[in-house]
Short mmCIF file of C-alpha atoms in Angstrom, two decimals:
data_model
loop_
_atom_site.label_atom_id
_atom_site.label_comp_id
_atom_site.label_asym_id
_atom_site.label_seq_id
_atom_site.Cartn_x
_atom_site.Cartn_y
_atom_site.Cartn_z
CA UNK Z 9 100.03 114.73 88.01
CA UNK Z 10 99.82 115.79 84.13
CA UNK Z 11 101.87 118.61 84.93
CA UNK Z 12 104.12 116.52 86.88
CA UNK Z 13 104.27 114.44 83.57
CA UNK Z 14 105.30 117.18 81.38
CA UNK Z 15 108.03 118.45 83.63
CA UNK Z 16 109.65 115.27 83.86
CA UNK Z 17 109.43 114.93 80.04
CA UNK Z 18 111.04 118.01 80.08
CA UNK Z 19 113.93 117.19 82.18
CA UNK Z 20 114.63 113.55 80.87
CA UNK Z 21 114.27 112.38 77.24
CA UNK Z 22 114.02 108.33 78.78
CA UNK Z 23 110.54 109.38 80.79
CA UNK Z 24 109.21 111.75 78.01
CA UNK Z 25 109.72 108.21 75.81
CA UNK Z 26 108.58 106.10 78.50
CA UNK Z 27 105.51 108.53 78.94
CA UNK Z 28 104.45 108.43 75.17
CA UNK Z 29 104.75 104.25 75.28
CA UNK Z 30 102.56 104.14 77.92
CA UNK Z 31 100.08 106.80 76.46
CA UNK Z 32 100.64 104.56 73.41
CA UNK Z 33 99.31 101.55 75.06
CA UNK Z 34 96.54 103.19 76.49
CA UNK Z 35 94.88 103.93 73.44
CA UNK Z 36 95.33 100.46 72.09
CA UNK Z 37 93.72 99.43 75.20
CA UNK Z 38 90.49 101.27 75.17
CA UNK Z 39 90.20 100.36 71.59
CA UNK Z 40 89.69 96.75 72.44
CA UNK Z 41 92.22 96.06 69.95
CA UNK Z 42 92.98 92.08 69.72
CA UNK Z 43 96.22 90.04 70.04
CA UNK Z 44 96.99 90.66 66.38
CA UNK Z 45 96.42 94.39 66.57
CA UNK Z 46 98.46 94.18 69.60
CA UNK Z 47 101.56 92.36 68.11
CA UNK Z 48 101.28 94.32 64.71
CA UNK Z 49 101.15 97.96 66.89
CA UNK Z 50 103.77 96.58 69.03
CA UNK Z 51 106.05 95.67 65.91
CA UNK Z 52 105.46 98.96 64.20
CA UNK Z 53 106.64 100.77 67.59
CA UNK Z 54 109.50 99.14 68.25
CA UNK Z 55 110.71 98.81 64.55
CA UNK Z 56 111.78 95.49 64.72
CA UNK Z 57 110.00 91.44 65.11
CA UNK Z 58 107.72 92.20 68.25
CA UNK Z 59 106.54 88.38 69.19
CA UNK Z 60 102.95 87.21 71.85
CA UNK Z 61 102.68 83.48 73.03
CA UNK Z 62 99.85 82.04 75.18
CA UNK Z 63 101.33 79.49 77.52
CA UNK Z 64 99.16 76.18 76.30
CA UNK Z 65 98.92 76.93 72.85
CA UNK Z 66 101.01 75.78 69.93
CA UNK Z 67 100.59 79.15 67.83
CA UNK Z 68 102.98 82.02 68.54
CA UNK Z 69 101.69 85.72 66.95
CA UNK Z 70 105.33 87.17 65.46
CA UNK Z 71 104.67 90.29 63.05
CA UNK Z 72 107.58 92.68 61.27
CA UNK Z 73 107.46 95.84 61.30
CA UNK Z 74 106.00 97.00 58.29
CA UNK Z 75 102.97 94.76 59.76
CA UNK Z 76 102.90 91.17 58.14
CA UNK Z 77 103.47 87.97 59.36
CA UNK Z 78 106.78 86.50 59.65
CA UNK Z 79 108.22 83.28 58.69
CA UNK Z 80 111.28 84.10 58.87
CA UNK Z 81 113.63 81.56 61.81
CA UNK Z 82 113.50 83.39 64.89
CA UNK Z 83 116.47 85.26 66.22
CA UNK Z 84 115.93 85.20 70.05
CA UNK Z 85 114.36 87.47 72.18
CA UNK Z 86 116.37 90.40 73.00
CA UNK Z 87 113.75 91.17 75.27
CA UNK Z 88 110.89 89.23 77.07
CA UNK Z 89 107.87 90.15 79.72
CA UNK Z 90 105.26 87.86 80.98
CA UNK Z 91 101.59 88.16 80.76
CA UNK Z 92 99.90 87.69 84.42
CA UNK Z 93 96.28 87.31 84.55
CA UNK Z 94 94.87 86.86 88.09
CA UNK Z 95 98.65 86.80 89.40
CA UNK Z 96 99.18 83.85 87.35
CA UNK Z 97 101.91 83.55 84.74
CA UNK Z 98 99.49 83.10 81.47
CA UNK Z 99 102.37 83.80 78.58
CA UNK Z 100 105.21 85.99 77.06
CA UNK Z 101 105.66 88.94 74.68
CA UNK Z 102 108.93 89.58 73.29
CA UNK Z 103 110.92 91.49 70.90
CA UNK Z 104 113.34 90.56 68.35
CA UNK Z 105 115.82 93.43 67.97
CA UNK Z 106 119.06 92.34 65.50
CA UNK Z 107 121.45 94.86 67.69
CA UNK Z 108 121.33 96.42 71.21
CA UNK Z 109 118.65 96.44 72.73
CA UNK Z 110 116.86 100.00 73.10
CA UNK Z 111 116.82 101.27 76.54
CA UNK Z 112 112.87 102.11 76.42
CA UNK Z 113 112.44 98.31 75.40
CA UNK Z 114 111.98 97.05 78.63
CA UNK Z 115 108.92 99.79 79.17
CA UNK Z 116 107.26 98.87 76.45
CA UNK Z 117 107.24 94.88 76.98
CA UNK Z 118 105.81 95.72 80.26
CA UNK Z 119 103.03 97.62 78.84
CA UNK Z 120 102.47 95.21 75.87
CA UNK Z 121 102.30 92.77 78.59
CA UNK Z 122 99.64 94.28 80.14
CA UNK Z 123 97.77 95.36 76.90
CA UNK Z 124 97.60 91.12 76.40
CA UNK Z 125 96.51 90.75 79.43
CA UNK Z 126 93.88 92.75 79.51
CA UNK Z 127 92.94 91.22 75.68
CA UNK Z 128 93.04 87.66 76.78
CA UNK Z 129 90.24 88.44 79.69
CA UNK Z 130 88.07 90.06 77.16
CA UNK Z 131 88.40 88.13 74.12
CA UNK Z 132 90.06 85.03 75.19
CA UNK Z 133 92.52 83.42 72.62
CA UNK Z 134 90.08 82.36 69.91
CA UNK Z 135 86.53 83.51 68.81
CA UNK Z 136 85.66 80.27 66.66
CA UNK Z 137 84.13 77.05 68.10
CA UNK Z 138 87.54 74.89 67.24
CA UNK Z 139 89.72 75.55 71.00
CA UNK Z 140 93.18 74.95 72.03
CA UNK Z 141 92.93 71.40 72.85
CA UNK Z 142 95.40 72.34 75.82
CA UNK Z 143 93.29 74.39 77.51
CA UNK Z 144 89.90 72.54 77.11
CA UNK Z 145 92.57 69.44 78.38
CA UNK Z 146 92.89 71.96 81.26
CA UNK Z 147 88.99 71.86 81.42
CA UNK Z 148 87.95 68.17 81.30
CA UNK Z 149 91.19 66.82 83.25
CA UNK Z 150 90.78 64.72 86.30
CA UNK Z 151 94.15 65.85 87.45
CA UNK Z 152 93.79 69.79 87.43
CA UNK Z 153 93.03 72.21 90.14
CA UNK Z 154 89.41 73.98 90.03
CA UNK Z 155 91.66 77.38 89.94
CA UNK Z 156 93.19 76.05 86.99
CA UNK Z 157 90.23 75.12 85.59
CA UNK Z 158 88.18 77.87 85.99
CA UNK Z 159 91.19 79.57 84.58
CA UNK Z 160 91.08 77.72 81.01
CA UNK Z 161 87.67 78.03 81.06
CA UNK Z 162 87.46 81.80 81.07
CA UNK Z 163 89.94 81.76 78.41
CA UNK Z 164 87.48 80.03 76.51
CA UNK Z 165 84.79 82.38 76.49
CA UNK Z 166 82.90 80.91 79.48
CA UNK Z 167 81.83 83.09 82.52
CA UNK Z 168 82.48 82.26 85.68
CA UNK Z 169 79.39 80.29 86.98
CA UNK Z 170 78.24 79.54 84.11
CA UNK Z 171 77.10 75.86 83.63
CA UNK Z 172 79.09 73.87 81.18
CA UNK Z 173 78.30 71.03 79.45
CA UNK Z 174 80.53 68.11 78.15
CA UNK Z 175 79.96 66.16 75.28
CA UNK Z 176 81.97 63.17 73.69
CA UNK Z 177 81.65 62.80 70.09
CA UNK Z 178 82.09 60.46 66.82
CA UNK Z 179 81.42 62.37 63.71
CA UNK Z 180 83.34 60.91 60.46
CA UNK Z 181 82.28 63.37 57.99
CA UNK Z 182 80.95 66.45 59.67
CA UNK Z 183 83.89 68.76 61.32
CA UNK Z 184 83.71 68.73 64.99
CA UNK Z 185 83.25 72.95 64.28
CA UNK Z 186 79.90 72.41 63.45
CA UNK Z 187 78.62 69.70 65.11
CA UNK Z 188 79.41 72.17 68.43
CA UNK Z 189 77.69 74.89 66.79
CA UNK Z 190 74.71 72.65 65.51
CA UNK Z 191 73.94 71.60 69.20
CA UNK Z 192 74.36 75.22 71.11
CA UNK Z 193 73.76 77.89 68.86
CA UNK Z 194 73.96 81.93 69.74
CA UNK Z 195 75.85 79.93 73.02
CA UNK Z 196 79.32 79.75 73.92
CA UNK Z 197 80.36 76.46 72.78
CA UNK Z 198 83.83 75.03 72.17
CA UNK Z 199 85.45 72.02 70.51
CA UNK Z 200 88.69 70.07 70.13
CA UNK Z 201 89.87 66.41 69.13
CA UNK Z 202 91.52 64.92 72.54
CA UNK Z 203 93.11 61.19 72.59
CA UNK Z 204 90.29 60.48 69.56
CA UNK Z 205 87.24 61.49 70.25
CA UNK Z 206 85.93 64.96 70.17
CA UNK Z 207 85.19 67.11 73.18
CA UNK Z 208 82.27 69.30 73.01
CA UNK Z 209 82.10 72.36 75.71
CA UNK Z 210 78.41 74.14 75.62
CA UNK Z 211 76.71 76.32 77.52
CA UNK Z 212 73.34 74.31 76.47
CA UNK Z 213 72.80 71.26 74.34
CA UNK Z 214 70.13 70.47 72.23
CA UNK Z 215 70.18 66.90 71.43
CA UNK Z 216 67.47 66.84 68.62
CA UNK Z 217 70.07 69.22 66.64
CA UNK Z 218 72.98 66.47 66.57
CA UNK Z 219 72.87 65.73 62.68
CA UNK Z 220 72.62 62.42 61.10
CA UNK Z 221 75.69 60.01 60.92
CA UNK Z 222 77.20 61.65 64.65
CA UNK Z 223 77.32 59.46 67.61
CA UNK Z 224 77.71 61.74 71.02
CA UNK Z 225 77.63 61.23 74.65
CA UNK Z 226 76.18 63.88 77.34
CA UNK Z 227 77.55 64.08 80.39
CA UNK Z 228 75.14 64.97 83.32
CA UNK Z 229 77.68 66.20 86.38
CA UNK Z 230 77.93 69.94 86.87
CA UNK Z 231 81.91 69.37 87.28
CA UNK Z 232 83.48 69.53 83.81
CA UNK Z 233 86.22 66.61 84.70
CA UNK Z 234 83.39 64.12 86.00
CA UNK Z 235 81.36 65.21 82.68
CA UNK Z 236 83.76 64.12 80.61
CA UNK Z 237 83.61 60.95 82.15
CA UNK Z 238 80.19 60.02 81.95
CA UNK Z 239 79.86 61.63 78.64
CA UNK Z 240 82.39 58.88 77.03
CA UNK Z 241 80.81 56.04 78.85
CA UNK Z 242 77.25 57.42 77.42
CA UNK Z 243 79.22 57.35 74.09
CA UNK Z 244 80.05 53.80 74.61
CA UNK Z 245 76.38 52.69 74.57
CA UNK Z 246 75.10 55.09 71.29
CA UNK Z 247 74.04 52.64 68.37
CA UNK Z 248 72.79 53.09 64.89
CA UNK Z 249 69.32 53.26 66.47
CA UNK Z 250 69.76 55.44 69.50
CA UNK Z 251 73.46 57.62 68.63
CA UNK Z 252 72.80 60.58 71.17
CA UNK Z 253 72.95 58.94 74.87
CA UNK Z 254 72.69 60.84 77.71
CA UNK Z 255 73.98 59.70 80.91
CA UNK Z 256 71.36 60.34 82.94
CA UNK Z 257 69.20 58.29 80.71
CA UNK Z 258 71.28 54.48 81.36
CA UNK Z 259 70.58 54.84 85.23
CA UNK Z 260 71.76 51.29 86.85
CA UNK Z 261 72.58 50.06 83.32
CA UNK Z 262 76.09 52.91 83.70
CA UNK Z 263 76.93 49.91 85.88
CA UNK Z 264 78.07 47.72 82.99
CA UNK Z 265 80.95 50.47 81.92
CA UNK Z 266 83.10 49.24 85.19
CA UNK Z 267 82.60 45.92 84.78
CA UNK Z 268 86.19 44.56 83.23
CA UNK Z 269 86.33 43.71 79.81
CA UNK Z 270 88.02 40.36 80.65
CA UNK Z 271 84.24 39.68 82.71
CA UNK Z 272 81.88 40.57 80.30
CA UNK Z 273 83.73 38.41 77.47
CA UNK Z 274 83.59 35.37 79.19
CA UNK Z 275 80.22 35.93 80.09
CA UNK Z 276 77.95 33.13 78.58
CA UNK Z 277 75.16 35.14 77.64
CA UNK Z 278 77.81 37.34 75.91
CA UNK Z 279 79.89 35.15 74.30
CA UNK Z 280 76.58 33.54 72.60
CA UNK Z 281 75.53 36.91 71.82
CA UNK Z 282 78.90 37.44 69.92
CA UNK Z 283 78.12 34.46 67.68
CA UNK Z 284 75.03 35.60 66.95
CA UNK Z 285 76.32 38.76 65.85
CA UNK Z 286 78.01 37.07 62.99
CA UNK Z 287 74.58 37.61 60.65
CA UNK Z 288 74.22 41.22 60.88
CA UNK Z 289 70.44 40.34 60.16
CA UNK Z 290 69.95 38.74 63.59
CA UNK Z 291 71.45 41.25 65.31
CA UNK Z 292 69.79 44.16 63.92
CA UNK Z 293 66.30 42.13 65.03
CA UNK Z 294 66.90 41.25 68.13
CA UNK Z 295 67.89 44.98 68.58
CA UNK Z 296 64.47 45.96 67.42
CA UNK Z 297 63.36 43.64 69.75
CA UNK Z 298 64.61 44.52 72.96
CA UNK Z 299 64.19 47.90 72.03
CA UNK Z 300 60.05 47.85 71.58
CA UNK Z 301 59.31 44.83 73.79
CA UNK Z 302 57.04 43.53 71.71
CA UNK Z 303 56.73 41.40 68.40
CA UNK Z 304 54.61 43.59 66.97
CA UNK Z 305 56.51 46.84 67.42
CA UNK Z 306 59.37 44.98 66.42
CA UNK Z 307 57.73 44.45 63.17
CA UNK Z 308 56.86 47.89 62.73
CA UNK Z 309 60.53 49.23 63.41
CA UNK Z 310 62.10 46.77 60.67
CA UNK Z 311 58.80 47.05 58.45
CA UNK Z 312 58.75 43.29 58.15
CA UNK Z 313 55.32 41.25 59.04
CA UNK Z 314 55.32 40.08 62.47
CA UNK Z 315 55.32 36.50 61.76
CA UNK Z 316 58.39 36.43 60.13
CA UNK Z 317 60.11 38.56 63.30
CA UNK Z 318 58.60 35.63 65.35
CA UNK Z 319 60.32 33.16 63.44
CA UNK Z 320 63.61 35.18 63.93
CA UNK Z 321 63.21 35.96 67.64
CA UNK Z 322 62.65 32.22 68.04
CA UNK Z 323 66.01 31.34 65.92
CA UNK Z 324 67.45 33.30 67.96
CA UNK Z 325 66.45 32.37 71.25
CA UNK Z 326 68.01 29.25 70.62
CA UNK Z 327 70.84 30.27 69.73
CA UNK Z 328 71.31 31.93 72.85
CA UNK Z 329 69.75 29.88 74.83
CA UNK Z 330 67.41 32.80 76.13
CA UNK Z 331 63.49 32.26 76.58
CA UNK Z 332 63.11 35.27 74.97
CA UNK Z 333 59.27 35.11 75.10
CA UNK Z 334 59.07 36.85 78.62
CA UNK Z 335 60.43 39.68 80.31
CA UNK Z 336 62.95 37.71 81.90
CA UNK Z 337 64.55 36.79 79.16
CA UNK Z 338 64.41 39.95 77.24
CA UNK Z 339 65.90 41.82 80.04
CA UNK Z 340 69.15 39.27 79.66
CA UNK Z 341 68.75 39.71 75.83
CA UNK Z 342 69.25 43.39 76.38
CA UNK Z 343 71.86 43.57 79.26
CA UNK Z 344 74.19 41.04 76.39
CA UNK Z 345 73.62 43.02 73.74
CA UNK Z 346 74.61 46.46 75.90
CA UNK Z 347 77.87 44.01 77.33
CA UNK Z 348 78.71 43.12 73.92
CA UNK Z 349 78.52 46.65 72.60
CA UNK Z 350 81.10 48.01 75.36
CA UNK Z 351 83.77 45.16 74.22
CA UNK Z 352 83.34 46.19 70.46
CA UNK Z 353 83.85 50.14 71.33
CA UNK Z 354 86.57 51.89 70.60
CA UNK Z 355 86.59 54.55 73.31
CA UNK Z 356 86.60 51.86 75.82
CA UNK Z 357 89.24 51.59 78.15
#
């Protein structure tokens, strides 16, 4: 076949070019070069603005020739190929050639094409935690396909079979970046802000490693769309006290997310409840309260002497118009104070 090759070459300056752009490519292939490498190479080749977009992504790679980045307005393609990965349309290359374009053009888009290809499957389009929030959309999206899905989550670093878990998060002052590789670290993880809240993807979480100030929900179902789901309704019931919730953990109290908002205001027990959380005081102690079940441990959480919690608890009782002295009433005291937490979240629906 080499010989072949060289004959060929021999007889016809277009294959002997065609032959050296595909040798060309080769090398740049088992060199593992990246996108970058790929678009600057490509650039340097062709002599002109040599272009590689991922479909999904807002970021297009466009390099001169001499290497560098350009800003410079686009002049349109005078030449385009697709990237297919798995038979599936997945972007474009394209060159940006001011005249006619060069007959051996159209061979080296193909290859170029290929030579993403085969970059996307290995790298995928980003090596940092931060993701295209288009493809982990892909990912967490009741509407998609599983081939889809699978799809976008190769791209983002994940093997196939691989368990992934979904996380919804609040975190004001620490970048989303970080809190992702906080929770999974030496893991694949990936993160992105979606409709307000930030979207976690880990191969393992550790909840203990959440820092301080972050509120996050865990999603327990092995499906990544149904994840994402229970993780923002977990998120719904974090508090100062208790800001990592996991899913798993509210069992029958999960219930409350479906109930409509318009129910749970007009709720009595609620709509006391929502008075009472006026004083920021009472609140945070009959918190305390529901959350040890007893005086005394109620005491201990707000370091106050019990006595003066029993004066509160018994204020507040009133006010509510709760017996809060057995577990009857606490249980009511706690289901109000989860009901009244849903209406004043944001990431409700």
């Amino acid at each position: 076949m080499e010989a072949l090759a060289v004959r060929l070459s021999g007889l016809d300056p277009y294959v002997d070019g065609a032959l050296r752009i595909v040798a060309f490519y080769d090398t740049l292939m088992r060199r593992r070069v990246d996108l970058p490498a790929l678009a600057r190479a490509s650039a340097g080749l062709a002599e002109c603005v040599a272009g590689i977009r991922l479909h999904g992504t807002e970021r297009a790679i466009r390099v001169a020739p001499d290497g560098t980045g350009t800003s410079a307005p686009p002049t349109g393609p005078s030449g385009t190929a697709a990237v297919l990965l798995d038979e599936e349309e997945i972007g474009t290359v394209w060159l940006e050639r001011p005249g006619p374009a060069n007959p051996l053009d159209e061979v080296l888009l193909d290859r170029l094409a290929l030579a993403v290809a085969a970059a996307v499957e290995r790298y995928g389009p980003a090596r940092t935690t931060m993701a295209d929030p288009a493809l982990v959309e892909l990912v967490i999206s009741a509407d998609g396909d599983e081939a889809a899905r699978a799809r976008a989550l190769r791209l983002l670093g994940f093997a196939a079979g691989l368990p992934v878990r979904v996380l919804a998060v609040r975190s004001p002052r620490l970048p989303l970046d970080q809190v992702g590789g906080l929770v999974c670290p030496g893991r694949p993880v990936k993160a992105a802000q979606i409709g307000g809240l930030g979207v976690v993807l880990a191969a393992v979480v550790d909840r203990d490693r959440l820092p301080t100030g972050v509120r996050a929900g865990i999603g327990a179902a092995e499906s990544p769309d149904r994840s994402w789901r229970e993780a923002r309704t977990a998120l719904r019931f974090a508090t100062p006290r208790e800001p990592v919730v996991h899913y798993a953990d509210l069992g029958a109290l999960a219930l409350l997310a479906e109930v409509p908002r318009a129910a749970l205001r007009e709720n009595p027990d609620v709509a006391a409840l929502a008075r009472v959380a006026a004083n920021p005081e009472d609140l945070e102690t009959l918190d305390a309260y529901c959350v040890a079940g007893s005086l005394r441990r109620a005491a201990d959480l707000l370091h106050l002497h019990h006595s003066s919690v029993a004066r509160r608890i018994e204020q507040i009782g009133k006010a509510l118009a709760i017996d809060l002295s057995g577990p009857a009433g606490l249980t009511r005291a706690g289901l109000a104070l989860a009901a009244w937490r849903l209406l004043d979240d944001e990431a409700s629906p």
